[in-house]
mmCIF file of C-alpha atoms and ligand atoms in Angstrom:
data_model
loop_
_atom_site.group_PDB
_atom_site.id
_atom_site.type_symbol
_atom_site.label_atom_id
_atom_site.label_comp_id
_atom_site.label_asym_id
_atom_site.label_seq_id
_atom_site.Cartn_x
_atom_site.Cartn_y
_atom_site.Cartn_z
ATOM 1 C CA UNK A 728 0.000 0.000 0.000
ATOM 2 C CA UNK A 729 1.577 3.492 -0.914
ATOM 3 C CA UNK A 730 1.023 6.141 0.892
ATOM 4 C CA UNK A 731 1.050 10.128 0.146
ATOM 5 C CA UNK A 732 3.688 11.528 3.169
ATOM 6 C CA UNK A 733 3.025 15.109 3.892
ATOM 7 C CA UNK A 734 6.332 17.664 3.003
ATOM 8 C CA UNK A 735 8.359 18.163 5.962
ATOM 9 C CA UNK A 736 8.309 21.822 5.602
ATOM 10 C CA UNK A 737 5.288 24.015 4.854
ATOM 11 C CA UNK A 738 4.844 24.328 0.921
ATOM 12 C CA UNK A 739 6.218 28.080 0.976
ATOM 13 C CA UNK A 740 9.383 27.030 3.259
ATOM 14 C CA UNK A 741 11.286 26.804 -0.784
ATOM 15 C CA UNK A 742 10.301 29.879 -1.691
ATOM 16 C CA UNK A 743 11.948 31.739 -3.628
ATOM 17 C CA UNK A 744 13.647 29.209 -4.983
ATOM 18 C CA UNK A 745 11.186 26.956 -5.211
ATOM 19 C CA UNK A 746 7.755 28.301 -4.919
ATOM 20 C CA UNK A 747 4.759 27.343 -3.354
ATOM 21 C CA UNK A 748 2.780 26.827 -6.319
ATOM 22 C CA UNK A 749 5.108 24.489 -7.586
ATOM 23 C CA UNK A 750 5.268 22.290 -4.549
ATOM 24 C CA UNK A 751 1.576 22.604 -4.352
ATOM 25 C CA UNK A 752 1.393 20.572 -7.884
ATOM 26 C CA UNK A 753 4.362 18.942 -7.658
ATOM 27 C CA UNK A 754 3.324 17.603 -4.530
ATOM 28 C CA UNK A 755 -0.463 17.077 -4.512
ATOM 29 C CA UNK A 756 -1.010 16.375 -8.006
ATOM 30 C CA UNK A 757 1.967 14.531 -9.240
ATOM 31 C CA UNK A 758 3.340 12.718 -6.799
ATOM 32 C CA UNK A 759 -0.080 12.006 -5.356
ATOM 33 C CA UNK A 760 -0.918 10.422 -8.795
ATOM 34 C CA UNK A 761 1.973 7.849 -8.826
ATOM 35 C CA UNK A 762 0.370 6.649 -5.400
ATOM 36 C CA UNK A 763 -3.004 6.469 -6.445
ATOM 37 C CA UNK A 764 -1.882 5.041 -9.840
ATOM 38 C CA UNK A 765 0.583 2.546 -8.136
ATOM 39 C CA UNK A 766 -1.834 1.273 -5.912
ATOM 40 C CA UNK A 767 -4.468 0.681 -7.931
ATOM 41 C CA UNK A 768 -1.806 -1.123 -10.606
ATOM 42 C CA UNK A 769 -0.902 -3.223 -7.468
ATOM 43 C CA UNK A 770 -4.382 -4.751 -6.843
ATOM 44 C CA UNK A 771 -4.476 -8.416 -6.815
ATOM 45 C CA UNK A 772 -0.578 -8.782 -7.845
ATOM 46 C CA UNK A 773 0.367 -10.050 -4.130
ATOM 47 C CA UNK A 774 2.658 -7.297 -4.133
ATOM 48 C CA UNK A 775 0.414 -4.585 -2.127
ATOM 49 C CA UNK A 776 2.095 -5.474 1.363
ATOM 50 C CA UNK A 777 5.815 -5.465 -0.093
ATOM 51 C CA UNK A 778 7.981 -2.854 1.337
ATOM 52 C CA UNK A 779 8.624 -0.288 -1.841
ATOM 53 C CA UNK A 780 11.965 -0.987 -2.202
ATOM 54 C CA UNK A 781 11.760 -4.249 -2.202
ATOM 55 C CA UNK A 782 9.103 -3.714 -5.229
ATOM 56 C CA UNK A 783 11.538 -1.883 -6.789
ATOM 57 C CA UNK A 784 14.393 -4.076 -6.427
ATOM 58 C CA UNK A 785 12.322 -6.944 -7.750
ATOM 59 C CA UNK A 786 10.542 -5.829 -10.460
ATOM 60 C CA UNK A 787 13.122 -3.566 -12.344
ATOM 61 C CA UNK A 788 14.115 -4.045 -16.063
ATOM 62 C CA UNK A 789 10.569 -6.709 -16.427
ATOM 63 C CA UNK A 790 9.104 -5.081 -18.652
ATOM 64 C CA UNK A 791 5.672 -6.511 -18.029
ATOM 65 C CA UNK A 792 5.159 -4.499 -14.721
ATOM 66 C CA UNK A 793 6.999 -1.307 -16.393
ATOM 67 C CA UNK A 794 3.542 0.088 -15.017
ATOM 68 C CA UNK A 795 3.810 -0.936 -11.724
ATOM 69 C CA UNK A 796 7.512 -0.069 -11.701
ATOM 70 C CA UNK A 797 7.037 3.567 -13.158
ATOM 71 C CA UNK A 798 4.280 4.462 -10.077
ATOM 72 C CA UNK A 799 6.018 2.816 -7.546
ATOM 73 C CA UNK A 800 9.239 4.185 -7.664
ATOM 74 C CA UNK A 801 8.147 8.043 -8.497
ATOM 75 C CA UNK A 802 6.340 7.372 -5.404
ATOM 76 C CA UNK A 803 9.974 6.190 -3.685
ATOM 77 C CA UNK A 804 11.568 8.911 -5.487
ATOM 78 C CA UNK A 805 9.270 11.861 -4.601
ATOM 79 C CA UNK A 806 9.173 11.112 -0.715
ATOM 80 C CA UNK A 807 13.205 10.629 -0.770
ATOM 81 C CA UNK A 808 13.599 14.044 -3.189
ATOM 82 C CA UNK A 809 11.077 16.418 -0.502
ATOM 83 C CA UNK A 810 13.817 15.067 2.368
ATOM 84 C CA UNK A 811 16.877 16.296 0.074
ATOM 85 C CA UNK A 812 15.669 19.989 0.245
ATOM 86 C CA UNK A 813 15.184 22.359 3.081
ATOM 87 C CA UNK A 814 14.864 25.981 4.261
ATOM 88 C CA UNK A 815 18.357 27.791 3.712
ATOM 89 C CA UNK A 816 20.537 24.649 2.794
ATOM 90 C CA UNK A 817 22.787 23.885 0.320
ATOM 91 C CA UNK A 818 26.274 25.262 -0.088
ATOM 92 C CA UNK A 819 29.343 22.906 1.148
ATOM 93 C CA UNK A 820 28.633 20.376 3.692
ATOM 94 C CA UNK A 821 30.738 19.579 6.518
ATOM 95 C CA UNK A 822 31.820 16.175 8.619
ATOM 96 C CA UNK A 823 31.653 12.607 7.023
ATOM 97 C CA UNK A 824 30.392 13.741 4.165
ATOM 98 C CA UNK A 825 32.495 16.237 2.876
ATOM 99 C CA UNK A 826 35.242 14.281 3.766
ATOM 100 C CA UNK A 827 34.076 11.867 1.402
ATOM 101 C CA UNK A 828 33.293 13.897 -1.218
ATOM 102 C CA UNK A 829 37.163 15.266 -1.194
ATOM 103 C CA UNK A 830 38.285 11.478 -1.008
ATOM 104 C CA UNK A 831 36.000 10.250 -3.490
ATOM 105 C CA UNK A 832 34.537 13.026 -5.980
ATOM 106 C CA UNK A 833 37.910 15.277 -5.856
ATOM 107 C CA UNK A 834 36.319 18.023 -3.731
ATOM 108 C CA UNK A 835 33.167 19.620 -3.207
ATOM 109 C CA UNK A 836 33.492 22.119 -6.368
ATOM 110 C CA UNK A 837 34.245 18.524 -8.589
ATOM 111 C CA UNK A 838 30.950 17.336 -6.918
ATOM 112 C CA UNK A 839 28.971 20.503 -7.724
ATOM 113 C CA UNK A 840 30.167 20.312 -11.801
ATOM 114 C CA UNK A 841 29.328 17.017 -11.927
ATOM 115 C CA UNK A 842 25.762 17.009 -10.301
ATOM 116 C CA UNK A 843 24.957 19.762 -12.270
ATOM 117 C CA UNK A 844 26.523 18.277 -15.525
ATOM 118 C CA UNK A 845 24.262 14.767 -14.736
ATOM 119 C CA UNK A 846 21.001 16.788 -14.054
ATOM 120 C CA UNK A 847 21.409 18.955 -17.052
ATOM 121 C CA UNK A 848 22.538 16.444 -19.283
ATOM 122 C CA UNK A 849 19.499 13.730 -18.243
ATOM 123 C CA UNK A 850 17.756 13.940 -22.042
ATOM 124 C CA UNK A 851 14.065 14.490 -21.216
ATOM 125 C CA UNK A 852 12.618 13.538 -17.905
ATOM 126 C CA UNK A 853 14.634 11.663 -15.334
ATOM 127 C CA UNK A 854 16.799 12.103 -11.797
ATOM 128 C CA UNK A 855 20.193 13.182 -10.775
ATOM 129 C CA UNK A 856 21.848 11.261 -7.560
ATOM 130 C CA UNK A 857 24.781 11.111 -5.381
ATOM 131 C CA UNK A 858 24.871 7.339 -3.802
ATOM 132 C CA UNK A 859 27.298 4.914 -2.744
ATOM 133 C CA UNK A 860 28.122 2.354 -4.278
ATOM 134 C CA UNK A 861 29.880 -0.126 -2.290
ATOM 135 C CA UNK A 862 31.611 1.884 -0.179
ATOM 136 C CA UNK A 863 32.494 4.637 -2.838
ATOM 137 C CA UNK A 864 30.356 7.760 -3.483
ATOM 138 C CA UNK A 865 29.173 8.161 -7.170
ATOM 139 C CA UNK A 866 26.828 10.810 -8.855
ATOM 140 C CA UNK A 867 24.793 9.460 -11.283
ATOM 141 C CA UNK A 868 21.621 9.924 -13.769
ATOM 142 C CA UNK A 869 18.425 8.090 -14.390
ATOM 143 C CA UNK A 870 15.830 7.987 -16.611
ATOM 144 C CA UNK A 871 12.276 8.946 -16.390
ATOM 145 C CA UNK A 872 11.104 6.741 -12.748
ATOM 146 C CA UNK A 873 14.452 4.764 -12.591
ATOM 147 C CA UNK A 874 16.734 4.498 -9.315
ATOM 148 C CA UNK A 875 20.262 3.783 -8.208
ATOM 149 C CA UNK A 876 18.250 0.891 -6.014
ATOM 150 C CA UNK A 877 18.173 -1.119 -9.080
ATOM 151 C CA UNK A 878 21.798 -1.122 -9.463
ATOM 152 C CA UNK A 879 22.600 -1.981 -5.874
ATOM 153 C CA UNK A 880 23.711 1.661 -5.354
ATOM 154 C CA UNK A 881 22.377 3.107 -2.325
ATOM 155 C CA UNK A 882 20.916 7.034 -2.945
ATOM 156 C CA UNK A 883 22.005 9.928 -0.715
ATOM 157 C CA UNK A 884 20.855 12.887 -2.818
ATOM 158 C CA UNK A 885 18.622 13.653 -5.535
ATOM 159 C CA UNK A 886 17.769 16.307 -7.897
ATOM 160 C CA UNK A 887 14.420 15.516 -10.063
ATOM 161 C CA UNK A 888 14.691 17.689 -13.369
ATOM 162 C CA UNK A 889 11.250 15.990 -14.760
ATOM 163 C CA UNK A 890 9.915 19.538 -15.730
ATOM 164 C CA UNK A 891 6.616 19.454 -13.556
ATOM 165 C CA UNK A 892 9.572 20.356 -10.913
ATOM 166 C CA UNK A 893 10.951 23.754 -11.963
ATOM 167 C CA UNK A 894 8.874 24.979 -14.758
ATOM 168 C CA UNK A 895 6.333 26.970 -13.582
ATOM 169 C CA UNK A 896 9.727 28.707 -11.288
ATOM 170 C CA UNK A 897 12.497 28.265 -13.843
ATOM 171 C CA UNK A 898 10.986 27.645 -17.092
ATOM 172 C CA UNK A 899 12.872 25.904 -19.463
ATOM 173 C CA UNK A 900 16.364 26.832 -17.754
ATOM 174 C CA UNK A 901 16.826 23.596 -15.410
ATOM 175 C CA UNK A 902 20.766 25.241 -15.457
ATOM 176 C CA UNK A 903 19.312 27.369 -13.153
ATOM 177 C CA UNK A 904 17.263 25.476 -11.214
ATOM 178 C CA UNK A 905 20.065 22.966 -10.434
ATOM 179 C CA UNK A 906 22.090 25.705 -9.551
ATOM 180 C CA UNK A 907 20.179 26.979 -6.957
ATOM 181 C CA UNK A 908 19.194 23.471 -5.350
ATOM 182 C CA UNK A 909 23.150 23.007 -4.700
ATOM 183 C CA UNK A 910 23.753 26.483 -3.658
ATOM 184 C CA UNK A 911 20.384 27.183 -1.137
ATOM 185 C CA UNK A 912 18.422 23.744 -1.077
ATOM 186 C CA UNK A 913 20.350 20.606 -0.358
ATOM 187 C CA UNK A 914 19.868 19.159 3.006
ATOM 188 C CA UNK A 915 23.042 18.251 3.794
ATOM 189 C CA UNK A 916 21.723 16.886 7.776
ATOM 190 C CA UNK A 917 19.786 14.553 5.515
ATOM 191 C CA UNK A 918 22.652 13.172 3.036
ATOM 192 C CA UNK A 919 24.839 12.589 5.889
ATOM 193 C CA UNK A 920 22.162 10.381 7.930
ATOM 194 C CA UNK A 921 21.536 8.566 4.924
ATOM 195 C CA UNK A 922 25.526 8.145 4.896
ATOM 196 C CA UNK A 923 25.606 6.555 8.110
HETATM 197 MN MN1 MN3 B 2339 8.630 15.038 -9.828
#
């Protein structure tokens, strides 16, 4: 059973960088269709119980249940990208993580290129993410609902640049958009629990 989780901040705690109107449909329409959808594709497939990632896991690359797979991880997606953002974040982390990304990435500025080079360069709709994989940290891109759970990465950080989530603020320059989630919207607190 998927579930719609409320946004852990009110819908205007983005603004201006991400406004209230755009959280309003990105959050109430759109991701509350891929749970709806999802749920109703999961009907009488024994799945409906299953933890999500373990849906996800399981059913990647069939592409009978591309369906299924599409809703339920946009639904995985969406409640791990609201986490990634918060009120005045972004800008270079500190502790674990930062020591990681200096051993592993070459430095935060070499982490900032290349997030913004994978979300920019994502042709049409998809995901940038920072995850580990093994005990390594790796950005990567996805396409359309796709995850780095399906390659046995595990995600830290991600960017969605499907266009329901800038347009109505940015337009058609994501650029910008990705520019200002890494400068005032990553929550770092967040990528370093998920670090361990
Ligand atoms: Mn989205």
């Amino acid at each position: 059973m998927l579930t719609l989780p409320d946004l852990p901040y009110p819908k205007d705690a983005l603004e201006p960088h991400i406004s209230a109107k755009t959280l309003e449909f990105h959050h109430d329409k759109h991701h509350n269709a891929y749970v709806t959808k999802g749920n109703d594709l999961l009907k009488g497939t024994g799945m409906e119980n299953e933890d999500v990632e373990d849906i996800i896991k399981k059913i990647a690359g069939d592409d009978s249940k591309s369906g299924i797979f599409n809703n339920v991880a946009q639904v995985w997606n969406h409640t791990f990208y609201w986490h990634c953002m918060k009120k005045v974040g972004g800008g270079k982390p500190t502790g674990r993580i930062a020591e990681k990304i200096d051993s592993d990435l070459g430095g935060y500025d070499k982490f900032v290129e290349e997030f913004k080079a994978a979300g920019a360069g994502q042709f049409g709709s998809g995901w940038a993410w920072l995850a580990l994989e093994g005990d390594k940290l790796k950005i990567v891109k996805t396409l359309n609902a796709d995850n780095p759970l399906t390659k046995g990465m595990k995600p830290l950080l991600t960017v969605d640049v499907w266009e329901h989530a800038y347009y109505l603020d940015y337009q058609n320059r994501r650029p910008d958009y990705l520019t200002t989630f890494v400068d005032h919207l990553i929550n770092w607190d967040f990528v370093s629990k998920n670090l361990g």
